[in-house]
Coordinates of C-alpha atoms in Angstrom, one line a residue:
M53 CA 0.3 0.2 -0.2
N54 CA 1.2 3.0 -0.9
K55 CA 2.1 6.0 1.1
I56 CA -0.6 8.4 -0.1
L57 CA -3.4 5.3 0.6
V58 CA -2.2 5.0 4.1
A59 CA -2.8 8.6 5.1
I60 CA -6.3 8.7 3.4
I61 CA -6.7 6.0 5.6
S62 CA -5.2 7.2 9.0
M63 CA -7.5 10.4 8.4
A64 CA -10.2 8.6 7.8
L65 CA -10.2 7.0 11.8
F66 CA -10.0 10.4 13.6
S67 CA -12.8 13.4 13.8
A68 CA -11.4 16.7 13.9
T69 CA -11.8 19.1 17.2
T70 CA -10.6 23.0 17.5
N71 CA -8.0 22.4 19.8
A72 CA -7.4 18.2 18.6
Q73 CA -8.0 15.1 16.7
T74 CA -9.7 12.9 18.2
L75 CA -9.7 9.0 17.5
T76 CA -13.1 7.5 18.0
I77 CA -14.7 4.1 18.1
D78 CA -18.5 3.4 18.8
A79 CA -19.1 0.2 17.2
E80 CA -21.7 1.2 14.6
S81 CA -19.5 -0.5 12.2
G82 CA -20.9 -3.4 13.0
N83 CA -17.8 -5.7 12.7
I84 CA -15.6 -6.3 15.4
A85 CA -12.9 -7.4 12.5
E86 CA -13.4 -4.2 10.6
D87 CA -12.0 -2.1 13.4
Q88 CA -9.0 -4.5 14.3
A89 CA -8.0 -4.0 10.8
N90 CA -7.9 -0.4 12.0
C91 CA -5.8 -1.8 14.5
W92 CA -8.0 -1.3 17.7
A93 CA -7.3 -4.7 19.3
F94 CA -9.3 -6.0 22.3
G95 CA -9.7 -8.5 24.6
E96 CA -12.5 -10.5 25.8
I97 CA -14.7 -7.6 23.8
G98 CA -17.7 -8.5 21.4
Y99 CA -20.2 -6.3 19.9
T100 CA -23.7 -6.0 20.0
S101 CA -27.2 -5.4 18.3
K102 CA -29.7 -6.1 21.2
D103 CA -31.4 -3.6 22.2
A104 CA -31.1 -3.9 25.6
Q105 CA -27.3 -4.2 25.3
I106 CA -27.0 -0.5 23.8
V107 CA -26.0 2.6 24.7
N108 CA -26.3 4.7 21.3
G109 CA -26.8 4.4 17.9
K110 CA -27.8 0.5 16.2
W111 CA -24.5 -1.0 17.6
S112 CA -22.9 -1.3 20.9
M113 CA -19.5 -3.3 22.7
Y114 CA -19.9 -5.7 25.4
S115 CA -17.4 -7.2 27.6
N116 CA -18.0 -11.2 29.1
T117 CA -18.5 -11.6 32.8
P118 CA -15.4 -9.7 35.2
T119 CA -13.8 -12.7 37.3
S120 CA -10.5 -11.0 36.9
L121 CA -8.5 -7.2 38.1
D122 CA -5.8 -8.0 35.9
P123 CA -6.0 -5.3 33.1
S124 CA -4.7 -8.0 30.5
A125 CA -8.3 -9.8 31.4
C126 CA -10.5 -7.2 29.2
Y127 CA -9.4 -4.2 27.2
I128 CA -9.9 -2.3 24.8
K129 CA -6.7 -0.7 23.4
S130 CA -6.2 2.0 20.8
P131 CA -4.1 1.8 17.9
W132 CA -0.4 3.7 18.1
L133 CA -1.5 7.8 18.5
K134 CA 0.4 10.1 19.4
P135 CA -1.4 12.2 22.3
G136 CA -3.5 14.7 22.1
R137 CA -4.3 17.4 25.3
G138 CA -8.1 16.5 26.7
K139 CA -9.3 13.7 28.5
I140 CA -10.5 10.5 27.5
T141 CA -13.8 10.0 26.9
L142 CA -16.5 7.1 27.2
T143 CA -20.1 6.2 27.6
I144 CA -21.1 2.8 29.7
K145 CA -23.7 0.6 31.6
F146 CA -24.1 -2.1 33.1
E147 CA -26.2 -5.1 32.4
S148 CA -27.9 -5.9 35.5
E149 CA -27.6 -4.6 39.1
S150 CA -26.0 -8.3 40.0
E151 CA -24.5 -9.1 43.0
A152 CA -20.7 -8.1 41.9
K153 CA -18.3 -7.4 44.6
S154 CA -16.7 -4.5 42.6
R155 CA -16.0 -3.0 39.1
Y156 CA -13.1 -0.9 37.9
I157 CA -12.1 0.7 35.0
I158 CA -8.3 0.9 34.3
A159 CA -6.8 3.6 32.0
S160 CA -3.0 2.5 30.6
Y161 CA -0.8 3.8 28.4
I162 CA 2.1 1.4 26.2
I163 CA 5.0 2.7 25.3
Y164 CA 6.2 2.5 21.6
N165 CA 9.9 0.4 21.7
A166 CA 10.7 -0.9 18.7
A167 CA 12.5 -3.5 20.1
A168 CA 10.2 -5.1 22.4
N169 CA 8.7 -7.5 20.3
E170 CA 7.1 -8.1 17.1
S171 CA 4.3 -5.2 18.2
A172 CA 6.7 -2.5 19.5
E173 CA 4.4 -3.0 22.5
G174 CA 6.9 -1.7 25.6
R175 CA 6.6 -0.7 28.9
F176 CA 2.5 -1.1 30.4
V177 CA 1.7 2.1 33.0
R178 CA -1.8 2.4 34.4
F179 CA -2.3 6.1 35.3
D180 CA -5.7 6.3 36.2
S181 CA -8.9 4.1 37.3
T182 CA -13.1 5.1 38.4
T183 CA -14.6 2.3 40.6
F184 CA -18.1 1.8 40.2
D185 CA -20.8 1.9 43.5
L186 CA -22.4 -0.9 44.1
P187 CA -26.1 -2.0 42.9
L188 CA -24.3 -1.6 39.5
S189 CA -26.5 1.6 37.5
T190 CA -28.1 -0.1 34.1
T191 CA -28.3 3.8 32.8
N192 CA -26.0 5.7 30.7
Q193 CA -22.6 6.7 32.6
E194 CA -20.1 9.3 31.3
I195 CA -16.4 8.4 32.1
S196 CA -13.4 10.3 31.6
F197 CA -9.8 10.1 32.1
P198 CA -7.2 13.1 31.2
V199 CA -4.3 12.5 29.2
P200 CA -1.1 12.0 31.3
E201 CA 0.9 15.4 30.4
E202 CA 4.0 13.9 30.2
I203 CA 2.8 11.5 27.3
I204 CA 2.0 14.6 25.2
K205 CA 4.6 16.4 26.0
S206 CA 7.0 13.7 24.6
G207 CA 6.0 13.6 20.8
L208 CA 6.2 10.0 21.0
P209 CA 3.7 7.0 19.6
Y210 CA 1.9 5.7 22.5
K211 CA -1.4 3.3 22.9
I212 CA -4.3 3.9 25.0
Q213 CA -5.5 0.9 26.7
L214 CA -9.1 1.0 28.9
S215 CA -9.6 -2.4 31.1
F216 CA -12.9 -3.6 31.8
V217 CA -12.5 -5.4 35.6
G218 CA -13.9 -6.8 38.4
T219 CA -15.0 -9.8 40.2
G220 CA -18.4 -10.7 42.0
G221 CA -22.0 -11.3 39.9
T222 CA -22.6 -11.4 36.5
S223 CA -23.1 -8.0 35.1
R224 CA -21.2 -7.1 32.0
Y225 CA -20.2 -3.6 30.7
I226 CA -22.1 -2.5 28.2
I227 CA -19.4 0.3 26.1
D228 CA -20.1 3.0 23.5
D229 CA -18.2 6.6 21.8
I230 CA -15.1 5.8 23.1
S231 CA -12.6 9.0 22.3
M232 CA -9.4 9.9 22.5
P233 CA -7.3 13.0 21.9
G234 CA -4.7 12.5 19.5
I235 CA -3.6 12.0 16.0
Y236 CA -3.9 8.1 14.5
F237 CA -0.6 7.1 14.4
S238 CA -0.8 3.0 13.0
D239 CA 0.0 1.7 9.6
P240 CA -2.3 -0.6 8.5
A241 CA -0.1 -2.0 5.5
N242 CA 2.8 -2.6 8.0
S243 CA 0.9 -4.4 11.1
C244 CA -0.1 -1.8 12.3
L245 CA 3.5 -0.9 13.2
P246 CA 3.7 3.3 14.1
I247 CA 3.5 4.7 10.3
D248 CA 6.5 6.5 9.0
N249 CA 6.2 10.4 10.6
K250 CA 8.7 12.1 8.1
A251 CA 7.0 11.5 4.8
D252 CA 5.1 15.0 3.1
I253 CA 4.6 13.7 0.0
D254 CA 2.9 17.8 -0.8
G255 CA 6.0 19.4 1.2
D256 CA 3.5 22.1 3.8
G257 CA 5.5 21.1 6.6
V258 CA 2.7 19.2 7.9
V259 CA 4.0 15.4 7.7
D260 CA 1.1 12.6 5.8
A261 CA 0.5 10.9 8.9
E262 CA -1.0 14.4 10.5
D263 CA -2.2 16.0 7.0
A264 CA -5.8 15.7 6.1
Y265 CA -5.2 16.5 2.7
P266 CA -1.3 14.9 2.3
D267 CA -1.2 16.0 -1.7
D268 CA -2.5 19.3 -1.0
A269 CA -0.1 21.7 0.7
T270 CA -2.6 24.7 1.0
R271 CA -4.6 22.5 3.1
A272 CA -3.5 20.5 6.2
Y273 CA -6.4 20.2 8.4
N274 CA -10.1 19.7 9.5
T275 CA -11.9 20.5 12.1
F276 CA -15.7 19.8 12.5
I277 CA -18.7 21.6 14.4
P278 CA -20.1 21.1 16.6
G279 CA -17.8 17.6 16.2
K280 CA -18.5 14.4 15.3
S281 CA -22.6 14.8 14.9
E282 CA -24.9 16.9 13.4
G283 CA -26.2 19.9 15.8
T284 CA -29.1 21.3 15.4
L285 CA -30.4 24.7 15.2
M286 CA -34.0 25.0 16.4
F287 CA -36.1 29.0 15.6
E288 CA -39.6 30.8 17.5
D289 CA -40.3 33.4 14.6
Y290 CA -42.5 35.5 16.6
W291 CA -40.3 37.4 18.1
P292 CA -40.0 40.0 19.8
R293 CA -43.2 37.9 20.8
T294 CA -43.3 34.8 22.3
G295 CA -45.6 33.4 20.5
D296 CA -46.4 29.5 20.9
F297 CA -42.9 29.2 21.9
D298 CA -42.7 25.2 19.9
F299 CA -39.3 26.0 18.8
N300 CA -40.4 24.2 15.6
D301 CA -41.2 26.7 12.8
L302 CA -37.5 26.1 11.3
V303 CA -35.5 23.3 12.8
L304 CA -31.9 22.8 11.0
G305 CA -29.5 20.4 11.2
Y306 CA -26.0 21.6 10.4
R307 CA -22.4 20.8 10.0
Y308 CA -19.8 22.9 9.4
T309 CA -16.1 21.8 8.4
I310 CA -13.2 24.8 8.6
V311 CA -10.1 24.3 6.0
T312 CA -7.3 25.5 7.0
N313 CA -3.4 25.0 5.9
A314 CA 0.0 24.2 7.3
S315 CA 0.0 27.9 9.7
N316 CA -3.8 26.8 10.7
N317 CA -5.6 29.9 8.4
V318 CA -8.9 29.1 7.4
V319 CA -8.5 28.0 3.3
E320 CA -12.5 28.1 3.1
L321 CA -15.7 26.7 5.5
K322 CA -18.2 24.0 4.2
G323 CA -21.5 23.8 5.8
Q324 CA -24.3 21.8 5.3
A325 CA -28.4 22.8 6.3
I326 CA -30.2 20.5 6.6
I327 CA -34.0 21.8 6.8
R328 CA -36.1 19.0 8.8
A329 CA -39.1 20.6 9.9
I330 CA -41.0 24.5 9.3
G331 CA -43.8 24.4 11.6
A332 CA -44.8 27.9 10.3
N333 CA -47.2 30.1 8.5
Y334 CA -44.5 32.3 7.6
E335 CA -42.1 32.1 5.0
N336 CA -38.7 32.8 6.6
G337 CA -35.1 33.1 5.3
F338 CA -32.0 31.7 7.0
G339 CA -28.3 33.3 7.1
I340 CA -24.6 33.0 8.9
Q341 CA -22.7 36.5 10.3
L342 CA -19.5 35.8 10.5
D343 CA -18.5 37.9 13.7
N344 CA -15.8 40.6 13.4
L345 CA -14.7 39.1 9.7
S346 CA -14.9 41.5 7.3
P347 CA -16.3 41.4 3.5
E348 CA -13.5 41.3 2.2
L349 CA -11.6 38.6 4.0
I350 CA -13.9 36.7 1.7
T351 CA -13.0 35.3 -2.5
G352 CA -16.5 33.6 -2.9
V353 CA -19.2 31.4 -2.0
T354 CA -20.8 28.8 -3.7
G355 CA -23.9 26.5 -3.1
V356 CA -26.6 28.8 -1.3
N357 CA -29.9 28.4 -2.2
T358 CA -31.9 31.9 -3.0
K359 CA -34.1 32.9 -6.3
S360 CA -32.9 36.8 -6.1
P361 CA -35.5 38.5 -3.5
S362 CA -35.7 42.2 -4.1
W363 CA -34.3 42.2 -0.3
L364 CA -31.2 40.4 -1.2
K365 CA -28.4 42.3 -2.4
E366 CA -24.6 40.7 -2.4
N367 CA -21.1 41.4 -3.4
A368 CA -19.6 40.1 -6.5
N369 CA -17.8 37.2 -3.6
G370 CA -21.3 36.5 -2.9
T371 CA -21.5 37.9 0.9
E372 CA -24.5 40.3 1.3
A373 CA -24.1 44.0 0.8
G374 CA -24.4 47.0 3.2
Q375 CA -23.2 44.8 6.1
T376 CA -19.6 45.8 8.4
Y377 CA -18.8 41.6 8.8
A378 CA -19.3 39.0 6.3
N379 CA -22.5 37.9 6.3
I380 CA -24.1 34.9 3.7
I381 CA -27.5 34.3 3.4
V382 CA -27.5 30.1 2.7
I383 CA -31.8 30.2 2.2
D384 CA -33.8 32.9 1.6
N385 CA -36.9 31.3 2.1
V386 CA -37.3 27.8 3.1
S387 CA -40.9 27.4 2.1
R388 CA -40.4 27.7 -1.2
I389 CA -37.0 24.6 -0.8
V390 CA -39.9 22.7 1.3
P391 CA -43.4 23.2 0.6
K392 CA -46.0 22.0 2.2
P393 CA -47.9 19.2 0.4
A394 CA -51.2 19.7 -0.3
G395 CA -53.8 19.6 2.5
N396 CA -51.2 19.7 5.3
K397 CA -50.3 22.7 7.9
F398 CA -47.1 22.5 8.2
V399 CA -43.8 20.4 7.5
N400 CA -42.8 17.7 9.7
A401 CA -44.4 19.4 12.8
L402 CA -48.0 17.6 12.9
P403 CA -48.7 13.9 14.3
G404 CA -50.7 12.0 11.2
E405 CA -49.5 14.6 7.8
L406 CA -47.3 13.1 5.6
V407 CA -43.7 13.3 6.7
L408 CA -41.2 14.5 4.2
K409 CA -37.3 13.8 3.3
P410 CA -34.8 16.5 4.6
E411 CA -33.6 18.6 2.4
T412 CA -29.8 19.2 2.5
I413 CA -27.8 23.0 0.6
N414 CA -24.4 22.2 1.0
F415 CA -22.3 25.9 0.3
V416 CA -18.6 26.3 0.6
I417 CA -17.1 30.6 1.8
S418 CA -13.6 30.7 0.5
F419 CA -11.1 33.1 2.2
A420 CA -8.5 34.9 1.1
A421 CA -4.8 33.6 1.6
D422 CA -3.6 33.3 5.2
K423 CA -5.1 36.3 6.3
V424 CA -8.0 34.4 8.6
S425 CA -6.7 32.2 11.5
I426 CA -9.3 29.4 12.9
D427 CA -9.4 31.4 16.0
E428 CA -11.1 34.5 14.2
I429 CA -14.1 32.2 13.0
A430 CA -17.5 32.8 14.9
I431 CA -20.7 31.6 12.8
N432 CA -23.2 33.6 14.4
P433 CA -26.9 32.2 12.7
Y434 CA -29.9 33.3 12.5
L435 CA -33.8 33.6 10.9
I436 CA -35.1 36.3 9.2
I437 CA -38.4 36.4 10.0
N438 CA -42.0 36.4 6.8
Q439 CA -39.7 38.0 3.9
N440 CA -38.9 40.8 6.1
R441 CA -35.2 41.4 6.0
S442 CA -35.4 43.8 8.8
S443 CA -36.5 41.0 11.1
E444 CA -33.7 39.1 12.3
V445 CA -34.0 36.3 15.2
H446 CA -30.1 35.6 16.8
L447 CA -29.6 32.9 19.2
A448 CA -29.2 34.3 22.7
D449 CA -26.9 37.7 23.7
K450 CA -25.4 37.1 19.7
A451 CA -25.5 40.0 18.0
P452 CA -27.8 41.0 15.2
T453 CA -26.4 42.1 11.8
D454 CA -26.1 45.6 10.3
R455 CA -30.0 45.0 8.9
A456 CA -32.0 44.0 11.5
D457 CA -34.5 46.9 13.3
T458 CA -33.0 46.9 16.5
K459 CA -35.8 49.3 17.7
Q460 CA -37.5 46.2 18.3
F461 CA -35.3 45.5 21.0
G462 CA -37.1 45.9 24.3
T463 CA -41.0 45.5 23.0
Q464 CA -43.3 43.1 23.8
D465 CA -41.6 40.0 25.2
D466 CA -38.6 40.8 24.3
D467 CA -36.0 41.8 27.2
S468 CA -32.8 42.9 25.1
K469 CA -30.1 45.7 26.4
M470 CA -27.9 46.8 23.7
E471 CA -25.8 48.6 25.9
A472 CA -25.3 45.6 28.0
K473 CA -24.9 43.2 24.6
R474 CA -28.1 41.3 25.7
F475 CA -29.8 40.3 22.9
Y476 CA -32.9 37.9 22.1
K477 CA -33.9 37.1 25.7
D478 CA -37.1 37.4 27.6
K479 CA -37.4 38.0 31.4
N480 CA -36.9 34.7 32.5
N481 CA -33.5 34.5 30.5
L482 CA -35.5 31.8 27.3
P483 CA -33.7 32.5 23.8
W484 CA -36.2 32.5 20.6
A485 CA -33.0 30.0 18.9
L486 CA -31.9 27.2 20.7
D487 CA -28.2 25.6 19.1
L488 CA -27.5 22.1 20.9
P489 CA -24.5 20.0 19.4
A490 CA -26.6 16.8 18.7
F491 CA -29.6 15.6 16.8
I492 CA -32.5 16.1 18.7
P493 CA -36.1 16.2 18.5
Y494 CA -38.5 19.3 18.5
S495 CA -42.1 20.1 20.0
I496 CA -45.4 19.2 18.2
E497 CA -46.7 22.0 16.6
A498 CA -47.9 24.7 19.5
K499 CA -46.8 22.6 22.3
N500 CA -44.4 24.4 24.2
I501 CA -41.0 23.3 24.2
T502 CA -40.5 23.7 27.7
G503 CA -43.2 21.0 28.7
A504 CA -41.4 19.0 26.2
Y505 CA -37.8 19.6 27.9
L506 CA -38.7 19.6 31.5
L507 CA -34.8 21.5 33.2
L508 CA -35.2 23.8 29.7
T509 CA -36.1 26.6 32.1
K510 CA -34.4 26.1 35.2
W511 CA -30.9 26.0 32.5
A512 CA -32.3 29.1 31.8
A513 CA -32.9 30.7 34.9
S514 CA -29.3 29.7 36.1
M515 CA -27.9 31.9 32.7
G516 CA -26.3 28.8 31.1
R517 CA -24.5 27.5 34.2
F518 CA -26.4 24.6 35.1
Y519 CA -28.3 22.2 33.9
T520 CA -25.8 22.2 30.3
D521 CA -27.7 18.4 29.6
W522 CA -31.3 19.6 29.5
Y523 CA -31.7 17.9 26.2
L524 CA -30.9 14.5 26.6
D525 CA -33.0 11.6 26.8
L526 CA -32.4 10.9 30.2
P527 CA -35.2 10.0 33.1
G528 CA -36.9 12.5 33.7
Y529 CA -35.7 15.6 31.4
R530 CA -38.1 15.0 28.4
D531 CA -41.7 14.8 27.9
A532 CA -42.1 12.2 24.9
S533 CA -46.3 12.7 24.1
I534 CA -45.7 16.3 22.6
I535 CA -42.2 15.6 21.4
Y536 CA -42.1 15.1 17.4
Q537 CA -41.2 11.4 16.3
N538 CA -40.4 10.8 12.9
K539 CA -41.8 8.2 11.4

């Protein structure tokens, strides 16, 4: 296998966050042999698709019944990686409460030693562990271990091993969504040994092992927002009135990929806007502002879905004219793209009505070379209400664009205070738009979202400090009877 292909395989096995690349494994391949071929190793671990054994998705991993405290008895071992700063995370639950005497997860790293053996695995170092209370919990638990600073600074390849140990009882570990900060550094074509870290085919100064575009000197890294999964934007379009507060007037799935070069300057921003629901009588638009970035820093915009409405004037580079900061109108009218079927009041918002397939808009924003650092990218999404360009709905405390009518702030139910940079909140700190870093369901038409998501009001009252996981599907968090089920 040539080095370009090896590098492509390597890049396919990690996702990127803002500060580091990340190795993940979640069993969704449904085939443990496939993940073994990508250099993951397993001891007494299998894959399962049984409903009672699922943590997330359609597949999870499960252990044999723990009978030993030896870390080599039952484990999941990563490929070789260059560790990054952050936390190793995973989600687990137990098969049953059982009569266990003990259950532990032990986190260890394995040092690379080319002369040690065929696998080049050297010294085994335990660096952390967690102990589980009895009786065991059968609900999902989030576990994390900070990556040791000494292996981050060394610059050498390591393997990370998570061992699932215990004694007594029959309850097995059910495991999912393992994430490890670091750069994939195994060569599947060479017995999964560390890859040659000196190759740099495109000569951009980023070795192929770390380069998402090893044959393109103008590109090097990908950063995914919100991360591995699709995010969710929800809008209420009666601002500055509260309205029915169902937050389904426009529901968009979204993903952004920021492509940067070897200097971590932005080359392009690739966006996806996925129209999932329209629970509105208004004909709304959708745009994004790149806060604090001049329109002149954009060289071009492609893929947006607009049909030259009278309220939209664009510069030659595809940004909206008359704006201090770069604004891109992604969709001028969502109801034009996904019209209501005959006899239906809304799109995917009322049970019993025809369910439509989500429509996806893929757009690309290109940047002037070496002018914008990735740290300068701040995406500010917003709704344009009923083809009235001066009426915008942004996320809480996100500034409006130059074309918004600021005289609406502080009127009716809105409690914005421009001098305090408080925007788009009511007196209870509830917003008119929500951004969730996951694919989540939304309220049925005319059903208040605070009844669907039972901790949302407490989250808002705390100014976002507490109940930050209010949107998750956990016991006591949701009333499923008023949440739209897309079936």
